[in-house]
Amino acid sequence: MNSATPSLKLQLGILASGSGSNLQAIIDRCNDSSLQANIALVISNNPEAFALQRAAQAGISHCCIDHRQFEQRDDFERAVVAKLQESKVELVVLAGFMRLIGDTFLHAFPQRIINIHPALLPAFPGLHVQQKALDYGAKFSGCTVHLVDSGVDTGPIIMQAVVPVYDDDSADDLAARILVEEHKIYPRAIQLLAAGRLKIEGRRVRSVPAFPPTPVALHNPPLQND
Ligand code: GAR
């Protein structure tokens, strides 16, 4: 994504259904200027979402569009898209938004919708993924920022972070460890987009110029320390 006019901040529309801790991380990084973007609008489909309170507290425009008021997903999406377009949103950021994204939405914002998912995609798409990682016996999990396409958590991967899974983890323990990393990588991924540092080539999203390679491998259990 190119920012043709670097002096103008990328206008974000953030969609959240729940607590909004990722929204908060993005607000905080905009406020300390490590993220050169502006949150134009926050929308929730859930009137009870704490994310709406976070937006209010930060003085950010926000509204609820309750999906239960619409018979068809298409009509719900049309209402959301209209609000986002009214606010001149350039990048749609799904931050714990628990609705599937359909064609109406995708066509309105082609390659301009991103999501964060609490697993290392393509492993464990969908819901309850921390429990799924535990049940599978994975030794690492993590989080993924990706472009949204018509599949469930299948779009091109922008950034990932890895965390270890420990033998005595509960799903909540693992979710909390992953969430800490979500709060780091989501604002960073948005900043890379805002700065025009990412080139989308089919499934591969490259950094331009490229970053130096990450010089480590991770092992769990560790190689030493018996
Ligand atoms: C986050 O863990 C996010 O990755 C996940 O919901 C949580 C929202 O937390 N999203 C999904 O599972 C999307 N399918 P938050 O409301 O505190 O940001």
Coordinates of C-alpha atoms and ligand atoms in Angstrom, one line a residue:
M1 CA 0.0 0.0 0.0
N2 CA 1.5 3.4 -1.0
S3 CA 1.1 6.5 1.0
A4 CA 1.1 8.9 -2.0
T5 CA 1.2 11.9 0.2
P6 CA 3.5 11.0 3.1
S7 CA 2.6 14.1 5.1
L8 CA -1.0 12.9 5.4
K9 CA -1.7 10.2 7.9
L10 CA -3.3 6.9 6.9
Q11 CA -7.0 7.0 7.9
L12 CA -7.9 3.9 9.9
G13 CA -11.4 2.4 10.6
I14 CA -11.2 -0.1 13.4
L15 CA -13.8 -2.8 13.9
A16 CA -14.0 -4.5 17.3
S17 CA -16.5 -6.7 19.0
G18 CA -15.2 -7.0 22.5
S19 CA -12.6 -5.8 25.0
G20 CA -10.6 -3.8 22.4
S21 CA -7.1 -4.3 23.9
N22 CA -5.7 -4.3 20.4
L23 CA -7.6 -1.1 19.7
Q24 CA -6.0 0.4 22.8
A25 CA -2.5 -0.6 21.6
I26 CA -3.2 1.1 18.3
I27 CA -4.5 4.2 20.1
D28 CA -1.4 4.3 22.3
R29 CA 1.0 3.9 19.4
C30 CA -0.8 6.7 17.4
N31 CA -0.5 8.9 20.5
D32 CA 3.3 8.3 20.9
S33 CA 3.7 8.8 17.1
S34 CA 5.4 5.4 16.6
L35 CA 2.3 4.7 14.4
Q36 CA 1.8 7.5 11.8
A37 CA -1.9 6.9 11.3
N38 CA -5.2 8.4 12.5
I39 CA -8.1 6.5 13.8
A40 CA -11.0 8.1 11.9
L41 CA -13.7 5.8 13.3
V42 CA -14.3 2.8 15.6
I43 CA -17.3 0.6 14.9
S44 CA -18.6 -2.3 17.0
N45 CA -21.3 -4.7 16.1
N46 CA -21.8 -5.2 19.9
P47 CA -23.4 -2.4 21.9
E48 CA -21.7 -3.8 25.1
A49 CA -18.2 -3.8 23.7
F50 CA -15.7 -2.2 26.0
A51 CA -13.9 -1.1 22.8
L52 CA -16.6 1.6 22.4
Q53 CA -15.7 2.9 25.8
R54 CA -12.0 2.9 25.0
A55 CA -12.8 5.0 21.8
A56 CA -14.9 7.4 23.8
Q57 CA -12.2 7.9 26.4
A58 CA -9.7 8.6 23.7
G59 CA -12.0 11.1 22.0
I60 CA -12.3 9.0 18.8
S61 CA -15.5 8.9 16.7
H62 CA -17.3 5.7 17.3
C63 CA -20.6 4.0 16.8
C64 CA -22.4 0.7 17.1
I65 CA -24.0 -1.1 14.2
D66 CA -25.6 -4.1 15.7
H67 CA -25.6 -7.0 13.3
R68 CA -28.8 -8.3 14.9
Q69 CA -30.7 -5.4 13.5
F70 CA -30.2 -6.7 10.0
E71 CA -31.7 -9.8 8.4
Q72 CA -29.0 -10.2 5.7
R73 CA -25.3 -10.0 6.3
D74 CA -25.1 -8.0 3.1
D75 CA -27.3 -5.2 4.6
F76 CA -25.2 -5.1 7.7
E77 CA -22.0 -4.8 5.6
R78 CA -23.5 -2.1 3.5
A79 CA -24.3 -0.1 6.6
V80 CA -20.7 -0.6 8.0
V81 CA -19.1 0.3 4.6
A82 CA -21.2 3.4 4.3
K83 CA -20.0 4.6 7.7
L84 CA -16.4 3.8 6.9
Q85 CA -16.6 5.7 3.6
E86 CA -18.3 8.6 5.2
S87 CA -15.3 8.9 7.5
K88 CA -12.9 8.6 4.6
V89 CA -11.3 5.4 5.9
E90 CA -8.4 4.1 3.8
L91 CA -7.5 0.9 5.8
V92 CA -10.0 -1.3 7.7
V93 CA -8.5 -2.9 10.8
L94 CA -10.3 -5.8 12.3
A95 CA -9.4 -5.9 16.0
G96 CA -11.2 -8.8 17.6
F97 CA -14.1 -8.3 15.2
M98 CA -16.1 -11.5 15.4
R99 CA -18.1 -11.4 12.2
L100 CA -17.2 -13.0 8.9
I101 CA -16.4 -10.6 6.1
G102 CA -18.4 -11.0 2.9
D103 CA -18.1 -9.8 -0.7
T104 CA -19.8 -6.4 -0.1
F105 CA -17.1 -5.5 2.3
L106 CA -14.3 -7.0 0.4
H107 CA -15.3 -5.2 -2.9
A108 CA -15.6 -1.9 -1.1
F109 CA -12.0 -2.1 0.4
P110 CA -10.0 -4.4 -1.9
Q111 CA -6.7 -5.5 -0.2
R112 CA -7.4 -2.8 2.4
I113 CA -8.8 -4.9 5.2
I114 CA -6.5 -6.5 7.7
N115 CA -7.0 -8.8 10.7
I116 CA -5.1 -10.1 13.6
H117 CA -5.5 -13.8 14.5
P118 CA -4.3 -15.4 17.8
A119 CA -2.5 -18.4 16.2
L120 CA 0.4 -19.0 13.7
L121 CA -1.6 -19.3 10.5
P122 CA -2.1 -21.4 8.5
A123 CA -2.3 -23.5 11.7
F124 CA -5.5 -23.1 13.6
P125 CA -7.8 -20.8 11.7
G126 CA -11.3 -20.0 13.1
L127 CA -12.4 -19.8 16.7
H128 CA -11.1 -21.1 20.1
V129 CA -7.7 -21.4 18.6
Q130 CA -5.6 -21.3 21.8
Q131 CA -7.4 -24.4 23.0
K132 CA -6.9 -26.0 19.6
A133 CA -3.1 -25.3 19.8
L134 CA -3.0 -26.9 23.3
D135 CA -5.1 -29.9 22.2
Y136 CA -2.9 -30.5 19.2
G137 CA 0.2 -30.4 21.4
A138 CA 1.9 -27.5 19.5
K139 CA 5.1 -26.4 21.2
F140 CA 4.8 -22.9 19.7
S141 CA 1.9 -20.7 18.8
G142 CA 1.6 -17.0 18.3
C143 CA -0.3 -14.4 16.3
T144 CA -0.7 -13.4 12.7
V145 CA -1.5 -10.1 11.0
H146 CA -2.9 -10.8 7.5
L147 CA -4.9 -9.3 4.7
V148 CA -8.5 -10.4 4.7
D149 CA -9.8 -12.4 1.7
S150 CA -12.9 -14.4 1.1
G151 CA -11.7 -17.4 3.2
V152 CA -11.6 -17.8 7.0
D153 CA -8.1 -16.5 8.1
T154 CA -6.6 -17.4 4.7
G155 CA -5.3 -14.0 3.4
P156 CA -1.7 -13.2 2.7
I157 CA 0.4 -12.9 5.9
I158 CA 1.9 -9.6 6.8
M159 CA 3.6 -10.3 10.1
Q160 CA 3.8 -13.0 12.8
A161 CA 5.1 -13.4 16.3
V162 CA 5.9 -16.7 18.0
V163 CA 5.4 -17.6 21.6
P164 CA 6.2 -20.9 23.4
V165 CA 3.5 -23.2 24.6
Y166 CA 4.2 -24.6 28.1
D167 CA 3.2 -28.0 29.4
D168 CA 0.9 -26.7 32.1
D169 CA -0.7 -23.9 30.1
S170 CA -4.4 -23.3 30.2
A171 CA -6.0 -21.7 27.1
D172 CA -6.2 -18.5 29.1
D173 CA -2.5 -18.6 29.9
L174 CA -1.6 -19.0 26.3
A175 CA -4.1 -16.4 25.1
A176 CA -2.6 -13.9 27.5
R177 CA 1.0 -14.7 26.3
I178 CA -0.1 -14.3 22.7
L179 CA -2.1 -11.0 23.4
V180 CA 1.1 -9.3 24.6
E181 CA 2.6 -10.0 21.2
E182 CA -0.5 -9.0 19.3
H183 CA -0.2 -5.5 20.9
K184 CA 3.3 -5.2 19.5
I185 CA 2.8 -6.5 16.0
Y186 CA -0.5 -5.0 15.0
P187 CA 0.6 -1.4 15.3
R188 CA 3.9 -2.3 13.7
A189 CA 2.2 -4.0 10.7
I190 CA -0.1 -1.0 10.3
Q191 CA 2.9 1.3 10.4
L192 CA 4.7 -0.7 7.7
L193 CA 1.5 -0.3 5.5
A194 CA 1.2 3.4 6.3
A195 CA 4.9 3.9 5.3
G196 CA 4.4 2.1 2.0
R197 CA 7.0 -0.5 3.1
L198 CA 4.9 -3.5 2.0
K199 CA 4.6 -5.0 -1.5
I200 CA 1.9 -7.6 -2.0
E201 CA 2.9 -10.2 -4.6
G202 CA 0.2 -12.9 -4.7
R203 CA 0.4 -14.6 -1.3
R204 CA 3.7 -13.1 -0.4
V205 CA 4.0 -9.7 1.3
R206 CA 7.5 -8.3 1.1
S207 CA 9.1 -5.5 3.0
V208 CA 10.7 -2.9 0.7
P209 CA 13.6 -2.4 1.4
A210 CA 14.0 -5.8 3.0
F211 CA 14.8 -6.1 6.7
P212 CA 17.9 -8.0 7.7
P213 CA 17.1 -11.7 8.4
T214 CA 16.1 -12.7 11.9
P215 CA 19.2 -14.6 13.1
V216 CA 17.7 -17.1 15.5
A217 CA 15.9 -20.4 15.7
L218 CA 13.6 -21.1 18.6
H219 CA 13.5 -24.5 20.4
N220 CA 10.9 -25.7 22.9
P221 CA 11.9 -27.6 25.0
P222 CA 15.3 -25.8 25.0
L223 CA 18.4 -27.6 23.5
Q224 CA 20.3 -27.3 26.8
N225 CA 19.6 -26.9 30.5
D226 CA 18.9 -30.5 31.4
Ligands
GAR1 C1 -7.6 -11.1 20.1 O1 -6.9 -12.2 20.7 C2 -7.7 -11.3 18.6 O2 -6.5 -11.9 18.1 C3 -8.8 -12.2 18.5 O3 -9.8 -11.7 19.5 C4 -9.0 -11.1 20.5 C5 -9.6 -9.7 20.7 O4 -9.0 -9.1 21.8 N1 -9.4 -12.2 17.2 C6 -10.0 -13.3 16.7 O5 -10.0 -14.4 17.2 C7 -10.5 -13.0 15.3 N2 -11.0 -14.3 14.7 P1 -9.2 -7.5 22.1 O6 -10.7 -7.2 21.9 O7 -8.7 -7.3 23.5 O8 -8.3 -6.8 21.0

